[in-house]
Amino acid sequence: MSSADLVALVCCDLGAIVRGRSVLSAELGAHLDAGVGWVPANMSLTPRGPLADATPFHSVGDLRLLPDVDTHVRVEANSHGGALELVLCDIVETDGCPWDCCPRRFLREALEDLREELGACVVASFEHEFQLLEETPPAAPFSLAAQWRAEPFPSQVMDALIEAGAQPERYLAEFSAHQFEIPVDAAEGLAAADRAVVLREVVREIARRHGSRASFAPLVNPAEAGNGVHIHLNLRDEEGQPLLYDATRPASLSELGGRFAAGILRHAAALGALTAASPPSAVRLTPHRWSTGAVALGPANREALLRIPSPVTLGGGDPAGQLHLEYRAADATANPYLALGAILRAGLEGVRSELDPPPLLEVDPGRLDAAEAQRFGVGALPRSLEESLEALAGDEVVRGWMAPRLYEAYVGIKRAEIDAVAGLDIGETCRRYAAIY
């Protein structure tokens, strides 16, 4: 380690941009108890740079970025620059009390409610798609040629993710131009969202070292399928036993799991403001893009907002441990702590309200007649970020999960994003977001 190496103490803000301040790596220990200074108004920074005009924060106030040492990541340097070293932080008051607008706090409180009311913990993973912004003609979708042409990036990024503790499972070429996907092992609770933040930053850094740029934007090219973040989640009891599995019920989803799914579907429109959080996002969430063609629960159905992936019994696999829900209406413009926290709270509302398990969508929604299409919510998600914000404003339950200042700051940022691309065609909007994310 060089004496001049830096470690970044960072947070993921409301626009899913990682921001923070760096200290000398050798002096990290001296900052673990009190962190470094931070400014409330930073939470109203928009992804494109300026502060949102509508903000609850102004020039007054001080906060601290308090490092969580368990999130310490270091990816060693190479010839292209220094090491990538960071520690994720909670945003706290100067006396150490939680700050009401900290995204990690938002998720932590949702996890606490889940534990208190259901005796459950969540095990989750964020499955990311991204694209390398290359000018060369792409290889065929899903082909080995697509991976080989990108070398040494694939090997280097997998090495770096292992070094960072992100536990990557696979690397695969995807459908769109220069598009790849990296699933990672599931982690419990807060660590799952932490891992999502780390993966994005590691992928971007290794792309930079490789002389390229990686973008997680929901749409780089509006004619292509786009980049999603599939949020996989399972619930377990205090002994680690799965709560979503019941072999006697349809799709082997337990009654609790069905009610949990029903809560997510009931609040899907408002959730979209937090999980598909940019102007291009809604364009991706339309039928026939293999994202979210229907606000429905579907076994092995990649057009359903909630998918039940098929358990693999080949090789002796245990379906009870594998069965889980996959939320497909998210992308990397969403803050992962807000996204996962809101999904969990929606599911918990479904259990509290004893909602009936939703019907199962077992066909491509494009094959449904008009009545069935309405029943399964085909094309029912908001068609724009503006409509998503209206749904959030009109859903008192979802809006109530957010502290008043957090809600005000979040909406202010999103409305600033809408204003910034007003009058632009979707192609130009996508290009701008590809450069940001």
XYZ file of C-alpha atoms in Angstrom:
437
model
C 0.000 0.000 0.000
C 1.368 3.404 -0.987
C 1.484 6.061 1.742
C -0.622 8.263 -0.578
C -3.370 5.694 -1.229
C -6.873 6.998 -0.606
C -9.972 5.309 0.753
C -13.350 6.836 -0.104
C -15.992 7.068 2.625
C -19.158 7.009 0.560
C -22.937 6.850 0.482
C -25.346 6.040 -2.335
C -27.626 9.041 -2.761
C -31.251 9.346 -3.850
C -30.251 9.348 -7.509
C -28.141 6.197 -7.019
C -24.919 8.163 -7.429
C -22.103 7.178 -5.069
C -20.664 10.272 -3.411
C -18.329 10.870 -0.510
C -14.968 12.073 0.735
C -11.597 10.368 0.744
C -8.978 10.052 3.452
C -5.556 8.453 3.457
C -5.903 4.682 3.617
C -3.322 4.528 6.370
C -5.520 6.813 8.491
C -8.834 4.991 8.010
C -8.820 3.712 11.585
C -8.820 7.262 12.915
C -12.131 7.956 11.131
C -14.117 4.880 12.123
C -15.659 6.376 15.261
C -16.586 9.865 14.026
C -16.477 9.572 10.233
C -16.107 12.640 8.031
C -18.235 15.699 7.491
C -21.200 15.768 5.122
C -23.787 18.352 4.079
C -27.590 17.836 4.164
C -28.033 19.656 0.853
C -25.923 16.970 -0.849
C -29.000 14.747 -0.649
C -30.691 17.049 -3.153
C -27.957 16.778 -5.775
C -29.397 15.551 -9.046
C -27.705 12.824 -11.105
C -26.793 15.384 -13.772
C -24.997 17.580 -11.208
C -26.855 20.656 -9.933
C -28.977 20.847 -6.805
C -32.688 20.406 -7.306
C -34.584 23.671 -6.988
C -37.200 22.034 -4.765
C -35.358 20.864 -1.669
C -35.923 20.776 2.092
C -32.195 21.415 2.600
C -30.376 24.676 2.243
C -27.083 26.125 3.433
C -27.471 25.302 7.134
C -26.622 22.022 8.792
C -23.910 19.423 9.313
C -23.870 15.640 9.159
C -21.348 12.819 9.322
C -20.597 9.940 6.991
C -20.075 7.140 9.515
C -18.157 4.182 8.051
C -19.479 0.658 8.350
C -16.174 -1.207 8.557
C -17.825 -4.458 7.449
C -18.286 -2.924 3.987
C -14.586 -2.106 3.475
C -13.588 -2.920 -0.127
C -10.169 -2.762 -1.717
C -9.327 -3.715 -5.294
C -5.601 -3.456 -5.816
C -4.055 -0.981 -8.228
C -2.673 -1.777 -11.654
C -0.798 0.175 -14.297
C -3.855 2.326 -15.039
C -4.046 3.950 -11.608
C -4.384 3.532 -7.861
C -6.362 1.014 -5.884
C -10.132 1.227 -5.681
C -10.808 1.407 -1.961
C -14.059 2.439 -0.333
C -16.185 2.017 2.773
C -19.959 2.424 2.719
C -21.328 4.791 5.325
C -24.475 5.609 7.228
C -25.423 9.286 7.177
C -25.875 10.378 10.798
C -26.281 13.529 12.869
C -23.159 14.991 14.435
C -24.020 13.275 17.739
C -24.333 9.911 16.002
C -28.141 9.767 15.965
C -29.666 8.379 12.748
C -30.527 10.919 10.067
C -34.085 10.606 8.780
C -33.016 10.808 5.123
C -30.303 8.128 5.178
C -31.145 5.419 2.597
C -29.397 2.695 4.600
C -31.560 3.631 7.568
C -34.668 3.308 5.380
C -33.787 -0.291 4.542
C -32.623 -1.109 8.059
C -35.985 -0.039 9.506
C -37.874 -2.152 6.943
C -35.761 -5.151 7.933
C -36.490 -4.514 11.603
C -40.248 -4.417 10.930
C -40.019 -7.667 8.975
C -38.225 -9.318 11.866
C -40.569 -7.978 14.549
C -43.827 -8.800 12.735
C -42.976 -12.005 10.884
C -39.924 -13.270 12.731
C -38.298 -13.199 9.313
C -35.106 -12.067 7.679
C -34.617 -11.459 3.980
C -31.922 -13.010 1.825
C -31.602 -11.107 -1.433
C -29.449 -10.454 -4.462
C -29.388 -7.770 -7.146
C -28.808 -9.180 -10.634
C -27.353 -6.422 -12.814
C -27.220 -5.956 -16.558
C -24.875 -3.369 -18.080
C -23.339 -2.404 -21.397
C -19.829 -1.498 -22.446
C -20.047 1.683 -24.494
C -18.123 0.450 -27.517
C -18.244 1.675 -31.104
C -17.299 -1.688 -32.617
C -20.014 -3.918 -34.132
C -21.433 -6.249 -31.472
C -21.184 -10.012 -31.596
C -24.298 -12.189 -31.627
C -26.484 -12.082 -28.472
C -25.597 -14.623 -25.783
C -22.609 -15.812 -27.823
C -19.196 -16.847 -26.593
C -17.801 -14.496 -29.224
C -19.347 -11.562 -27.357
C -17.465 -12.554 -24.226
C -14.192 -13.353 -25.964
C -14.154 -10.037 -27.843
C -14.475 -8.226 -24.513
C -11.459 -9.939 -22.950
C -9.553 -9.224 -20.790
C -12.420 -7.240 -19.239
C -14.557 -10.270 -18.234
C -11.690 -12.015 -16.452
C -10.467 -8.826 -14.828
C -13.893 -7.783 -13.562
C -14.614 -11.205 -12.071
C -11.222 -11.162 -10.307
C -11.942 -7.684 -8.974
C -15.421 -8.629 -7.718
C -13.986 -11.641 -5.912
C -11.326 -9.399 -4.375
C -14.071 -6.966 -3.315
C -16.048 -9.738 -1.606
C -19.035 -9.390 -3.946
C -19.161 -13.149 -4.623
C -19.939 -13.148 -8.361
C -21.597 -16.333 -9.616
C -21.404 -16.082 -13.405
C -20.532 -13.768 -16.286
C -22.677 -13.920 -19.401
C -23.251 -12.056 -22.607
C -26.772 -10.696 -22.918
C -29.186 -9.717 -25.698
C -28.293 -6.094 -26.478
C -25.110 -4.683 -27.998
C -22.058 -5.213 -25.759
C -24.408 -6.131 -22.913
C -23.440 -8.412 -20.032
C -24.915 -9.692 -16.800
C -23.227 -10.633 -13.519
C -25.366 -12.435 -10.938
C -23.936 -12.500 -7.419
C -24.587 -14.712 -4.417
C -27.453 -13.704 -2.186
C -26.682 -11.934 1.090
C -28.760 -11.214 4.152
C -30.497 -7.914 4.696
C -28.473 -4.744 4.357
C -25.503 -6.592 2.896
C -27.486 -7.409 -0.256
C -27.970 -3.725 -1.100
C -24.379 -2.941 -0.079
C -23.210 -5.566 -2.551
C -25.250 -3.900 -5.328
C -23.469 -0.591 -4.739
C -20.054 -2.267 -4.683
C -20.686 -4.250 -7.867
C -21.584 -1.163 -9.880
C -18.491 0.737 -8.777
C -16.143 -2.196 -9.349
C -17.519 -2.851 -12.847
C -17.158 0.817 -13.777
C -13.605 0.934 -12.431
C -12.431 -2.178 -14.267
C -14.016 -0.904 -17.478
C -12.067 2.337 -17.016
C -8.842 0.405 -16.513
C -9.663 -1.536 -19.663
C -10.022 1.700 -21.627
C -13.784 1.458 -21.884
C -16.903 2.695 -20.073
C -19.629 0.606 -18.499
C -23.172 1.932 -18.291
C -25.981 0.541 -16.124
C -28.529 2.972 -17.615
C -31.960 1.383 -18.147
C -31.805 2.133 -21.860
C -28.670 2.939 -23.807
C -30.509 2.531 -27.105
C -34.333 2.761 -27.047
C -34.484 0.161 -29.828
C -32.840 -2.433 -27.564
C -34.050 -4.385 -24.546
C -32.239 -2.311 -21.927
C -30.516 -2.974 -18.606
C -32.530 -4.168 -15.650
C -31.767 -5.007 -12.055
C -33.649 -8.132 -11.030
C -34.081 -8.183 -7.261
C -34.268 -11.757 -5.989
C -35.557 -12.213 -2.450
C -36.416 -14.987 -0.048
C -37.726 -14.926 3.506
C -36.378 -17.160 6.244
C -37.340 -17.663 9.867
C -35.022 -17.284 12.841
C -33.748 -20.854 12.352
C -32.965 -20.183 8.703
C -35.905 -22.181 7.340
C -37.580 -20.890 4.143
C -40.956 -19.203 4.575
C -42.010 -18.891 0.935
C -42.117 -22.615 0.072
C -45.108 -24.916 0.369
C -45.176 -27.889 -1.995
C -48.945 -28.292 -1.510
C -49.849 -24.899 -2.960
C -49.882 -23.524 -6.534
C -46.348 -22.882 -7.822
C -45.164 -24.148 -4.385
C -45.596 -20.613 -3.015
C -46.742 -20.559 0.601
C -49.804 -18.658 1.762
C -47.516 -16.103 3.403
C -45.560 -15.831 0.155
C -48.758 -15.311 -1.832
C -49.893 -12.520 0.456
C -46.430 -10.981 0.369
C -46.540 -11.028 -3.438
C -50.044 -9.556 -3.447
C -48.848 -6.580 -1.396
C -46.083 -5.867 -3.894
C -48.503 -6.032 -6.813
C -51.078 -3.822 -5.059
C -48.520 -1.021 -4.644
C -46.628 -1.641 -7.905
C -47.414 1.731 -9.489
C -46.044 3.713 -6.535
C -43.101 1.343 -6.070
C -42.031 2.142 -9.614
C -41.148 5.687 -8.577
C -38.496 4.181 -6.280
C -37.349 1.181 -8.316
C -37.460 2.468 -11.920
C -36.402 5.962 -11.092
C -35.402 7.854 -14.233
C -37.107 9.294 -17.327
C -35.954 6.389 -19.575
C -36.983 3.725 -17.056
C -40.664 3.504 -17.943
C -39.876 2.934 -21.617
C -38.078 -0.297 -20.719
C -40.987 -1.506 -18.582
C -43.351 -2.163 -21.455
C -44.622 -5.409 -22.991
C -42.334 -7.494 -25.210
C -39.095 -6.199 -23.672
C -38.762 -9.155 -21.287
C -38.959 -6.825 -18.308
C -42.458 -6.127 -16.970
C -45.211 -6.630 -19.480
C -47.775 -7.385 -16.760
C -48.294 -6.407 -13.119
C -48.673 -10.035 -12.172
C -47.106 -13.037 -10.461
C -45.828 -15.610 -12.923
C -43.977 -18.908 -12.513
C -40.900 -18.770 -14.776
C -42.503 -15.851 -16.631
C -40.067 -13.116 -17.669
C -42.864 -10.731 -18.645
C -44.320 -10.700 -15.109
C -43.414 -8.024 -12.581
C -42.967 -10.789 -9.998
C -41.445 -14.003 -11.291
C -41.087 -17.295 -9.443
C -37.898 -18.806 -10.904
C -38.128 -22.552 -11.446
C -36.346 -24.520 -8.703
C -33.663 -26.833 -10.093
C -33.916 -30.392 -8.811
C -31.354 -31.668 -11.311
C -28.298 -32.871 -9.414
C -30.199 -33.198 -6.159
C -31.181 -29.543 -5.730
C -33.576 -28.736 -2.879
C -36.609 -26.767 -4.144
C -37.535 -25.566 -0.639
C -34.311 -23.621 -0.317
C -34.406 -22.297 -3.858
C -37.940 -20.994 -4.246
C -38.035 -17.198 -4.120
C -39.546 -14.105 -5.730
C -37.857 -12.044 -8.420
C -38.912 -8.399 -8.738
C -38.228 -7.365 -12.330
C -39.323 -3.699 -12.460
C -36.075 -2.171 -11.207
C -32.950 -0.682 -12.736
C -29.707 0.896 -11.597
C -31.072 4.443 -11.481
C -32.770 3.314 -8.264
C -31.101 3.593 -4.888
C -30.858 -0.100 -3.870
C -31.647 0.602 -0.210
C -34.846 2.468 -1.058
C -35.816 -0.104 -3.675
C -35.381 -3.177 -1.485
C -36.823 -1.457 1.584
C -39.962 -0.396 -0.291
C -40.480 -3.849 -1.841
C -40.203 -5.476 1.584
C -42.621 -3.002 3.144
C -45.120 -3.573 0.336
C -44.912 -7.321 0.880
C -45.351 -6.876 4.610
C -48.469 -4.768 3.975
C -49.891 -7.649 1.965
C -49.355 -10.021 4.894
C -50.813 -7.536 7.398
C -53.902 -7.053 5.234
C -54.260 -10.806 4.640
C -54.560 -10.220 0.917
C -55.558 -13.153 -1.239
C -52.643 -14.660 -3.182
C -52.714 -13.298 -6.742
C -53.618 -15.457 -9.739
C -50.691 -16.989 -11.587
C -49.815 -15.687 -15.055
C -48.584 -18.818 -16.820
C -48.525 -17.611 -20.440
C -46.943 -14.747 -22.338
C -49.218 -11.762 -21.598
C -49.251 -10.964 -25.302
C -51.448 -14.030 -25.808
C -54.223 -12.877 -23.441
C -57.576 -11.563 -24.578
C -58.679 -8.094 -23.477
C -60.433 -9.224 -20.291
C -57.552 -11.411 -19.151
C -55.026 -8.721 -20.050
C -56.838 -6.312 -17.734
C -57.039 -8.962 -14.993
C -53.294 -9.522 -15.111
C -52.334 -5.858 -15.385
C -50.861 -5.958 -18.880
C -49.259 -2.580 -19.564
C -50.601 -1.273 -16.257
C -47.399 0.271 -14.929
C -46.988 4.060 -15.168
C -45.888 5.114 -18.629
C -43.494 7.819 -17.455
C -41.573 8.988 -14.416
C -44.173 11.743 -14.058
C -46.947 9.145 -13.788
C -44.875 7.147 -11.300
C -44.489 10.210 -9.087
C -48.241 10.821 -9.294
C -48.824 7.220 -8.218
C -46.414 7.683 -5.316
C -48.179 10.892 -4.261
C -51.532 9.131 -4.403
C -50.478 6.037 -2.445
C -50.606 7.123 1.183
C -49.189 3.799 2.346
C -46.014 3.918 0.262
C -45.552 7.650 0.720
C -45.916 7.159 4.469
C -42.873 4.898 4.604
C -40.691 7.886 3.768
C -39.839 10.567 6.292
C -41.374 13.884 5.122
C -38.005 15.428 4.272
C -36.906 12.284 2.464
C -40.050 12.305 0.350
C -39.693 16.023 -0.416
C -36.034 15.679 -1.376
C -36.677 12.610 -3.513
C -39.549 14.130 -5.458
C -37.576 17.348 -5.927
C -34.713 15.438 -7.538
C -36.993 13.434 -9.796
C -38.912 16.480 -10.970
C -35.598 18.189 -11.727
C -34.679 15.175 -13.871
C -37.966 15.391 -15.732
C -37.438 19.104 -16.380
C -33.862 18.531 -17.562
C -34.947 16.258 -20.427
C -38.207 18.021 -21.316
C -38.391 18.452 -25.063
C -35.703 15.873 -25.815
C -36.489 12.795 -27.870
C -36.070 9.427 -26.191
C -32.833 8.712 -28.059
C -31.113 11.807 -26.697
C -32.525 11.183 -23.211
C -31.092 7.668 -23.275
C -27.703 8.927 -24.414
C -27.551 11.386 -21.531
C -28.464 8.750 -18.967
C -26.001 6.287 -20.463
C -23.277 8.847 -19.781
C -24.401 9.339 -16.159
C -24.932 5.715 -15.140
